[in-house]
Short mmCIF file of C-alpha atoms and ligand atoms in Angstrom, two decimals:
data_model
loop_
_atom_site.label_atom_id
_atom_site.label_comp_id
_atom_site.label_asym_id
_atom_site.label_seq_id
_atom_site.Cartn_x
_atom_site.Cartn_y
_atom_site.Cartn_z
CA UNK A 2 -16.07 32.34 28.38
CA UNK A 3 -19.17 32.55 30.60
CA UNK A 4 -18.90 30.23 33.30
CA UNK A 5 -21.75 28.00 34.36
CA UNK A 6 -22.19 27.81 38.11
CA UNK A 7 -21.77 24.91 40.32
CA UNK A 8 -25.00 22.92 40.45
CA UNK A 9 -27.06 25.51 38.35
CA UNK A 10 -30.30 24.41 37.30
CA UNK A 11 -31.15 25.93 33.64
CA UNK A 12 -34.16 28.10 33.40
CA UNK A 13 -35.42 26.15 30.83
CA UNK A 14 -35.60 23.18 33.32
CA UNK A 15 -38.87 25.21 34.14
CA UNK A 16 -42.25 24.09 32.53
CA UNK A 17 -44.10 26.92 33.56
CA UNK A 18 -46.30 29.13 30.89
CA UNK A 19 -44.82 32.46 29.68
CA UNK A 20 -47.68 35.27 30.02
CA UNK A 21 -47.50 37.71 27.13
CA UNK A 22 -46.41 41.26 27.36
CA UNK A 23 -47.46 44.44 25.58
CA UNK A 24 -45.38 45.65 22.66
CA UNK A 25 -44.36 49.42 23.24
CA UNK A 26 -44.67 51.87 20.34
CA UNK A 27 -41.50 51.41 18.20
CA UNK A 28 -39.87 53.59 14.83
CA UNK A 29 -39.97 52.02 11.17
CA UNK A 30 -37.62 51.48 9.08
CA UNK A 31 -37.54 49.09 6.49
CA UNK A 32 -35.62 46.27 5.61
CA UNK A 33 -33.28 46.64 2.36
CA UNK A 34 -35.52 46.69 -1.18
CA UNK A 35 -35.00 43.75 -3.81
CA UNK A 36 -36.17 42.60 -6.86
CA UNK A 37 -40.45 42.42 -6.32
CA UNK A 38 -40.96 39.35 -6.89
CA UNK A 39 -38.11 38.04 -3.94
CA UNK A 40 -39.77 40.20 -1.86
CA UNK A 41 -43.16 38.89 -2.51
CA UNK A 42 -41.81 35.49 -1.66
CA UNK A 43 -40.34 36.84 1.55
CA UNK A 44 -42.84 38.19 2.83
CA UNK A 45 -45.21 35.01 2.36
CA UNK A 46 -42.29 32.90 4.16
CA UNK A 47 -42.06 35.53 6.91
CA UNK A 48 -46.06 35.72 7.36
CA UNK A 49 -45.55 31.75 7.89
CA UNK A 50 -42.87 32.13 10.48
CA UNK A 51 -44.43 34.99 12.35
CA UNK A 52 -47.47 31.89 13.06
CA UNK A 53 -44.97 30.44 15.42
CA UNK A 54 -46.24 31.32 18.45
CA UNK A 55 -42.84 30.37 20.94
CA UNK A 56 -45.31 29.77 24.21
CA UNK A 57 -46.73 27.02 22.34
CA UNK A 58 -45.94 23.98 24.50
CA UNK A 59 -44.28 22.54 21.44
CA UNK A 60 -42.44 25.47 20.95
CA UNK A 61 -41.59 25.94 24.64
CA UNK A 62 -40.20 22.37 24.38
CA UNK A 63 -38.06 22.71 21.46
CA UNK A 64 -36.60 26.22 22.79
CA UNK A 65 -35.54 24.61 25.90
CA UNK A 66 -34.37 21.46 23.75
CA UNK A 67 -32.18 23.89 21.81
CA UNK A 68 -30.62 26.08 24.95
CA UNK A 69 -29.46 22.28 26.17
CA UNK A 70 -27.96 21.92 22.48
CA UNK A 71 -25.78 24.74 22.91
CA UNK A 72 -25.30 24.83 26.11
CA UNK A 73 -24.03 21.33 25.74
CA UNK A 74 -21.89 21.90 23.30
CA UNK A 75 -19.95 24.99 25.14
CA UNK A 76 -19.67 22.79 27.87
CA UNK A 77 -22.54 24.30 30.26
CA UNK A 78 -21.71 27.89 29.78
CA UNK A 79 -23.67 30.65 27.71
CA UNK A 80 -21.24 31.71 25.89
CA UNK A 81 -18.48 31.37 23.87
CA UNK A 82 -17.39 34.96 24.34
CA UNK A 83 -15.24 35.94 27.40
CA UNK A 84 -17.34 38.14 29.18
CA UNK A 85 -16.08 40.63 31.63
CA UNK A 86 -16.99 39.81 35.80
CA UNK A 87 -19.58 42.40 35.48
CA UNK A 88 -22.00 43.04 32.65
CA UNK A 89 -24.85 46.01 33.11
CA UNK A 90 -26.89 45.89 29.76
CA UNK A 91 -27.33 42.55 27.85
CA UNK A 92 -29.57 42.31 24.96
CA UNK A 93 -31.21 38.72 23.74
CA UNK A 94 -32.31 39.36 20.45
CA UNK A 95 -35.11 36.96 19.48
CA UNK A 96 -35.10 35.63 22.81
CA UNK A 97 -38.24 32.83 22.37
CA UNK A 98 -39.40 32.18 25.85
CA UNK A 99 -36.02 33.46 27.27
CA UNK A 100 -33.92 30.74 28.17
CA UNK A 101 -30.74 31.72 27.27
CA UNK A 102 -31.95 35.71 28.96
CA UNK A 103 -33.05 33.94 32.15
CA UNK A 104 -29.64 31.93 32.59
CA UNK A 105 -27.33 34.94 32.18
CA UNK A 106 -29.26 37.04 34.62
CA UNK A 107 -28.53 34.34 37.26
CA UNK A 108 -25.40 33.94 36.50
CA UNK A 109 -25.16 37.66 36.07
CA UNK A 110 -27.59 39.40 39.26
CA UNK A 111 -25.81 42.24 38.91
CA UNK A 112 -26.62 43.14 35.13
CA UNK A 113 -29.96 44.11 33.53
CA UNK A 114 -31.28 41.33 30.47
CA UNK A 115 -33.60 42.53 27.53
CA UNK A 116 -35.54 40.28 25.86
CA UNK A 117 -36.47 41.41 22.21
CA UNK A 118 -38.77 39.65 20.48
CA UNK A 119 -41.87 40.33 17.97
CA UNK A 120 -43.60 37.54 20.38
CA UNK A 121 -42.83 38.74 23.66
CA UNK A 122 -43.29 36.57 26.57
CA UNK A 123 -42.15 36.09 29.39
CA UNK A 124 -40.92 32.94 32.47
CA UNK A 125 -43.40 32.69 35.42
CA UNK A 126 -40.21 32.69 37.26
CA UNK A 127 -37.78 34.90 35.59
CA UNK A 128 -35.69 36.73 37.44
CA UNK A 129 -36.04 40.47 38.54
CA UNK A 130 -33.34 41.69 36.33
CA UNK A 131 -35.03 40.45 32.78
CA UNK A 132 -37.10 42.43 31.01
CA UNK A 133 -38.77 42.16 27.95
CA UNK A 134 -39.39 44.57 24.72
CA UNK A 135 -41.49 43.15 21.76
CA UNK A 136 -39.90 44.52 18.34
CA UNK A 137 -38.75 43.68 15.12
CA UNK A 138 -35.86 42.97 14.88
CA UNK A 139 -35.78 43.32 11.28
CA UNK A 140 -36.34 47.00 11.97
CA UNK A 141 -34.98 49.81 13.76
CA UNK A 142 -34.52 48.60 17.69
CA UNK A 143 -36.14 50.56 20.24
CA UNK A 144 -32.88 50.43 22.30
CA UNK A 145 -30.62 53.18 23.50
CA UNK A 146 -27.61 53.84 21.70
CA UNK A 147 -24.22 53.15 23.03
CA UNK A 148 -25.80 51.26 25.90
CA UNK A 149 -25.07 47.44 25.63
CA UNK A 150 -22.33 45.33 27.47
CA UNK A 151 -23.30 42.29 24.99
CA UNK A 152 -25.57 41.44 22.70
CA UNK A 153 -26.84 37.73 21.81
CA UNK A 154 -28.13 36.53 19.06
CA UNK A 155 -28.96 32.79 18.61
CA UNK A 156 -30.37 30.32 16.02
CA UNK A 157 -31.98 33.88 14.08
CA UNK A 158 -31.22 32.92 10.64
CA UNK A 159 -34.64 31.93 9.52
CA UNK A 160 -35.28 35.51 10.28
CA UNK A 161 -33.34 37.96 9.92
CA UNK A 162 -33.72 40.04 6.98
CA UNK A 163 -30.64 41.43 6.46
CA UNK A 164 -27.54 40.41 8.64
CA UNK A 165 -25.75 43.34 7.53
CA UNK A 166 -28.95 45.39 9.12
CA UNK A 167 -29.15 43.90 12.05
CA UNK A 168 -25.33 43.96 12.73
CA UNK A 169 -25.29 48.10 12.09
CA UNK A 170 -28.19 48.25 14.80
CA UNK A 171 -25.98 46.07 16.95
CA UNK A 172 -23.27 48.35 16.72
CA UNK A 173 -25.31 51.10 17.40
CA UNK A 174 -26.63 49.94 20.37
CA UNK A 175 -23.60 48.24 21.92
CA UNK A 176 -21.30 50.77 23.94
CA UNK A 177 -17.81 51.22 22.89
CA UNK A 178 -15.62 47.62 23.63
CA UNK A 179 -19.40 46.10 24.06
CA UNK A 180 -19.41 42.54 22.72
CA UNK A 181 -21.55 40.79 20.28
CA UNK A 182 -22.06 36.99 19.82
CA UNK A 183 -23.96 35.34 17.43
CA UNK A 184 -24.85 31.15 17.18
CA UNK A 185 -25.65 29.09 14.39
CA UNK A 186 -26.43 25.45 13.57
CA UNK A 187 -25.22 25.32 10.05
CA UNK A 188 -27.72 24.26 7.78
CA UNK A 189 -25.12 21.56 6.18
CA UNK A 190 -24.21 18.01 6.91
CA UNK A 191 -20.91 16.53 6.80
CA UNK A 192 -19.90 12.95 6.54
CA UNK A 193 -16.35 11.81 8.35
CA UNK A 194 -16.42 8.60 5.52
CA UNK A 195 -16.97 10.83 2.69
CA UNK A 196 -19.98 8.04 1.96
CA UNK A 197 -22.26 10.47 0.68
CA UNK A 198 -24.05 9.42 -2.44
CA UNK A 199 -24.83 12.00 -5.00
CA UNK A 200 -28.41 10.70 -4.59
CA UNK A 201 -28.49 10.54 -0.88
CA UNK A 202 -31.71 12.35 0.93
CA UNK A 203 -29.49 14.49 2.98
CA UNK A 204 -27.33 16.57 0.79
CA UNK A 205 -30.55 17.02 -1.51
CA UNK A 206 -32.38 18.15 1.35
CA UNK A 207 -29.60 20.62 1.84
CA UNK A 208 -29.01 21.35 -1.64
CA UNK A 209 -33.02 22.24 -1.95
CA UNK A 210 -33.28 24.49 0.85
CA UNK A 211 -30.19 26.85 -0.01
CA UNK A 212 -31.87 27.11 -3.42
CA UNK A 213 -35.37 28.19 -1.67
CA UNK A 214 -33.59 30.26 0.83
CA UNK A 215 -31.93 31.87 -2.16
CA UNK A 216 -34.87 32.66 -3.88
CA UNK A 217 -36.59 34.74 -1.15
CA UNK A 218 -33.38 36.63 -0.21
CA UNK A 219 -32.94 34.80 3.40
CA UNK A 220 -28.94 33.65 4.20
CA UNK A 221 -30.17 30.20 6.26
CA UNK A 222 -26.05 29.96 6.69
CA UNK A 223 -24.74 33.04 8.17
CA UNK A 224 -21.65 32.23 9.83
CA UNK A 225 -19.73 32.03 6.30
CA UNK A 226 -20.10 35.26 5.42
CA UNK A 227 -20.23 36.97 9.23
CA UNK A 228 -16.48 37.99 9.52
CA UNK A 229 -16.94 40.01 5.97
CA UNK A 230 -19.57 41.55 7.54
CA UNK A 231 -19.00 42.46 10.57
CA UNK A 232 -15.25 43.93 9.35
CA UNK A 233 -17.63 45.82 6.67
CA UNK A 234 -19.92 47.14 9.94
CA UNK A 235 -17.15 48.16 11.61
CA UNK A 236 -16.59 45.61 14.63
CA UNK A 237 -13.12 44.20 15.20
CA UNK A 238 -11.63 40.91 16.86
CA UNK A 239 -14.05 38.65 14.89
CA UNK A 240 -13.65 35.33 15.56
CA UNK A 241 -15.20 31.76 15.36
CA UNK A 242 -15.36 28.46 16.62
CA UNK A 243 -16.95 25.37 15.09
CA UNK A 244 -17.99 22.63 17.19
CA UNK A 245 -18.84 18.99 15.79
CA UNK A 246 -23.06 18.45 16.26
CA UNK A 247 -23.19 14.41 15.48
CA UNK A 248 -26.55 13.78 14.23
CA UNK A 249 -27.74 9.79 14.75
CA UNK A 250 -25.53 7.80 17.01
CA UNK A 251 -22.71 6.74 16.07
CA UNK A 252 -19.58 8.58 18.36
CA UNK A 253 -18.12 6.81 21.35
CA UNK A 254 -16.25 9.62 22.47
CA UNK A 255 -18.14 10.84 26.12
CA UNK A 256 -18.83 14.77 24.89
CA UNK A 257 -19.71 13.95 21.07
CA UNK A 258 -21.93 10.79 22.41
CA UNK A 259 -23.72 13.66 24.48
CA UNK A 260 -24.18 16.31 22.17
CA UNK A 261 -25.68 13.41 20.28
CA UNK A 262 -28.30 12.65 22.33
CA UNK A 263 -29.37 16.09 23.05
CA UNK A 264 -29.08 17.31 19.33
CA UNK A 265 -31.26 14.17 19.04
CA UNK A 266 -33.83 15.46 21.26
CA UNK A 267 -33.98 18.88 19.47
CA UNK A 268 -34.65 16.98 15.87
CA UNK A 269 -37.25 14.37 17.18
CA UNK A 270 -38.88 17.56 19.25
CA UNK A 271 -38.93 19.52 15.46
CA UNK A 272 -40.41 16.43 14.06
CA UNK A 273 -37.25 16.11 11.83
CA UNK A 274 -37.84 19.06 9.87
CA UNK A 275 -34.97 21.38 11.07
CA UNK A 276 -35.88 24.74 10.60
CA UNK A 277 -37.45 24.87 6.86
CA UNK A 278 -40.88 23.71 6.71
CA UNK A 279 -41.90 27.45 6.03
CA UNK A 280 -39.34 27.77 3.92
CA UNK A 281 -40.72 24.67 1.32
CA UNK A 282 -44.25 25.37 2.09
CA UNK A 283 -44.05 29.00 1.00
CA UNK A 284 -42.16 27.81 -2.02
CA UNK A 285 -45.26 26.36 -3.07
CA UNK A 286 -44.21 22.47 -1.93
CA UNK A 287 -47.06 20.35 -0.87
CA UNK A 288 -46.65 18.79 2.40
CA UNK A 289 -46.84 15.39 1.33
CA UNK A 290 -43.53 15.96 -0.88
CA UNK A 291 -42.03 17.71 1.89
CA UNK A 292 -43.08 15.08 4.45
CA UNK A 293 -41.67 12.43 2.29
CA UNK A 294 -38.52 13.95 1.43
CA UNK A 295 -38.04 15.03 5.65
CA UNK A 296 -38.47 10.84 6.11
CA UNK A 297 -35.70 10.09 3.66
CA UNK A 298 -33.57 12.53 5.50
CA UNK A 299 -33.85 11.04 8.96
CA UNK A 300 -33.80 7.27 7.19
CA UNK A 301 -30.69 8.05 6.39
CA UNK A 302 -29.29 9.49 9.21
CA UNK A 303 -31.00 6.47 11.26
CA UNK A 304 -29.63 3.88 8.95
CA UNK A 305 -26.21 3.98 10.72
CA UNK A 306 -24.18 3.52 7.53
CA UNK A 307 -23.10 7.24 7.95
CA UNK A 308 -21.51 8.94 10.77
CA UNK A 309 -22.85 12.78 9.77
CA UNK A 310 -22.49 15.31 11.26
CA UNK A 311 -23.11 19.42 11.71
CA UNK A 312 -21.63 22.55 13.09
CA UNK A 313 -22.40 24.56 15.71
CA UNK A 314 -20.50 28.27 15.00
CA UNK A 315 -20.32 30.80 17.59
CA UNK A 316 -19.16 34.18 16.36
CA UNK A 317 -17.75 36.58 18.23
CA UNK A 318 -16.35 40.30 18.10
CA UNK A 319 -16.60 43.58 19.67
CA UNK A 320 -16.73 47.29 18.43
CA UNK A 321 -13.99 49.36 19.01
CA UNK A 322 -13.23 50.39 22.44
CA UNK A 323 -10.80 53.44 21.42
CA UNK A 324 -13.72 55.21 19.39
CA UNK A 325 -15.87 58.20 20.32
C1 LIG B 417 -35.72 29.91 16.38
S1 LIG B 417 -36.30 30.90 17.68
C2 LIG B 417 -34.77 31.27 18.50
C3 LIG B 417 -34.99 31.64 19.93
C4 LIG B 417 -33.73 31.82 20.77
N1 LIG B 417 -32.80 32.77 20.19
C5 LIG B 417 -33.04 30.53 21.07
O1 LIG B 417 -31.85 30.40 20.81
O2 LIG B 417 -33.71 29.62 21.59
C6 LIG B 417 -36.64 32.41 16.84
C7 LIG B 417 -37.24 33.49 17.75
O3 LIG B 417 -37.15 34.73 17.07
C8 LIG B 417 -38.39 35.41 17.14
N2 LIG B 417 -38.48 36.23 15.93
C9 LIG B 417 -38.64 35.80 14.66
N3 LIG B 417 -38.66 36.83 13.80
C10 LIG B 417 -38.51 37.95 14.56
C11 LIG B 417 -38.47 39.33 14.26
N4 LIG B 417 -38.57 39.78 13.00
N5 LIG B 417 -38.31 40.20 15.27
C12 LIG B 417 -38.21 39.78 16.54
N6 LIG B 417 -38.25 38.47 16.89
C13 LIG B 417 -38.40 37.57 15.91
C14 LIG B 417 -39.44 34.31 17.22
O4 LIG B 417 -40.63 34.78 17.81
C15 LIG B 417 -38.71 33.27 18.07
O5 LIG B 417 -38.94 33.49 19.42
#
């Protein structure tokens, strides 16, 4: 596991604003055809989620919300992977403002960090060993084969076309024994009490997103069906951990109480809406439905009467070190 430093203050402490950076020239390839009318809705729902501009100062806020999230729950370290002492290539992919990219080069001086995102930008005070590369990721990466220690790829599943794409590119790009980690809030609540009604807000909520997510063709829950595909891509060693994410406050054990309060943070920062506002919009919901159905969710969750809960699921693997 990557160890957090003694007294290390998080990038994403910073409140500095990202400048931009130019997008190089880049291949095309693209993503997997489906039925038309899937795609159609796609591509609305990705034209909405392309609008999020991550140097927004709401954004900025949220993405440093989120790297305390997980950060928190892994106990202050970056990953869940164990990472060799030494690391030369690391790729971010869909790095935001590049918290997570700007920790691991601290912690890491000695290796070089790429930030890929379709919205590049950059820290004011990033380190001299981050760079950044503005791409699709939905498309061929501009990225050297057989060059990457690790790659990381965290809270993507809004947008990612195709896991199974992006996981080929990933082996591609990653040298042989190179590492690959990918995180995930799963889009599901859980109840310890089993004192979910069939009527309450939350498991509709969840229930009506994996339906909309279904429609356009985008998995919002990757981490079930990773291990399939990353043993179908070719990686071996795949393995996960799921970590308890209490939502409202309700745990008195020390660590849960804290992931608590920062996972608290992250959902009062997103207004409540999780990650699916696009999602509903695009579906042709207006926003006073959505709105209203958002404020039953967190009702709920604020009643007290429930102690829910999520997962956070860290996947890791590698590709084969004994290959040519
Ligand atoms: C939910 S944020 C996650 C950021 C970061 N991984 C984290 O854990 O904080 C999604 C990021 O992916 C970027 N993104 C979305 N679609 C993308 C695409 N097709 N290609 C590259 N980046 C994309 C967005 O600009 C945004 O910065």
């Amino acid at each position: 596991m990557e160890k957090k430093p003694a007294g290390g203050k998080s990038s994403c402490a910073s409140d500095r604003a990202p400048a931009p950076v130019d997008a190089p020239g880049r291949p095309s390839v693209p993503p997997p055809a489906d039925d038309p009318e899937m795609v159609e809705a796609r591509t609305q729902y990705l034209a909405l989620r392309k609008e999020i501009r991550p140097d927004s100062d709401t954004q900025q806020r949220l993405a440093r919300a989120r790297h305390r999230v997980y950060t928190t729950v892994l106990d202050g370290n970056l990953t869940c992977s164990k990472l060799p002492s030494r690391l030369k290539r690391v790729l971010d992919v869909g790095s935001g403002i590049g918290c997570w990219a700007v920790d691991i080069a601290r912690r890491h001086p000695e290796a070089q960090v790429t930030c890929l995102d379709h919205h590049a930008v950059r820290l004011a005070d990033a380190p001299a060993n981050v760079s950044f590369l503005a791409a699709d990721l939905n498309r061929a990466w501009p990225v050297a084969p057989n060059s990457l220690d690790l790659i990381h790829v965290r809270a993507m599943s809004d947008d990612v076309v195709s896991w199974p794409f992006v996981l080929a590119q990933a082996l591609k790009m990653l040298r042989p024994g190179g590492q690959l980690e990918v995180a995930e809030i799963r889009p599901r609540f859980w109840d310890f009490d089993g004192l979910f009604a069939v009527t309450d807000a939350l498991p509709e909520g969840e229930k009506m997103s994996a339906e909309l997510s279904a429609k356009m063709g985008v998995d919002l829950d990757p981490s079930v069906n990773l291990p399939m595909w990353l043993d179908d891509a070719g990686f071996e060693r795949a393995a996960q951990r799921s970590e308890i994410l209490p939502v409202g406050d309700w745990s008195k054990d020390a660590k849960l109480h804290q992931r608590a309060t920062v996972y608290r943070e992250m959902l009062e920062l997103s207004g409540w809406e999780g990650k699916s506002r696009q999602l509903f919009v695009s579906s042709g919901w207006d926003l006073p439905r959505y709105t209203a159905l958002v404020n039953r969710m967190k009702e709920s969750i604020m009643s007290g009467g429930v102690r829910v809960y999520m997962t956070a699921v860290f996947t890791t693997c590698r590709r084969p070190a004994d290959e040519q």
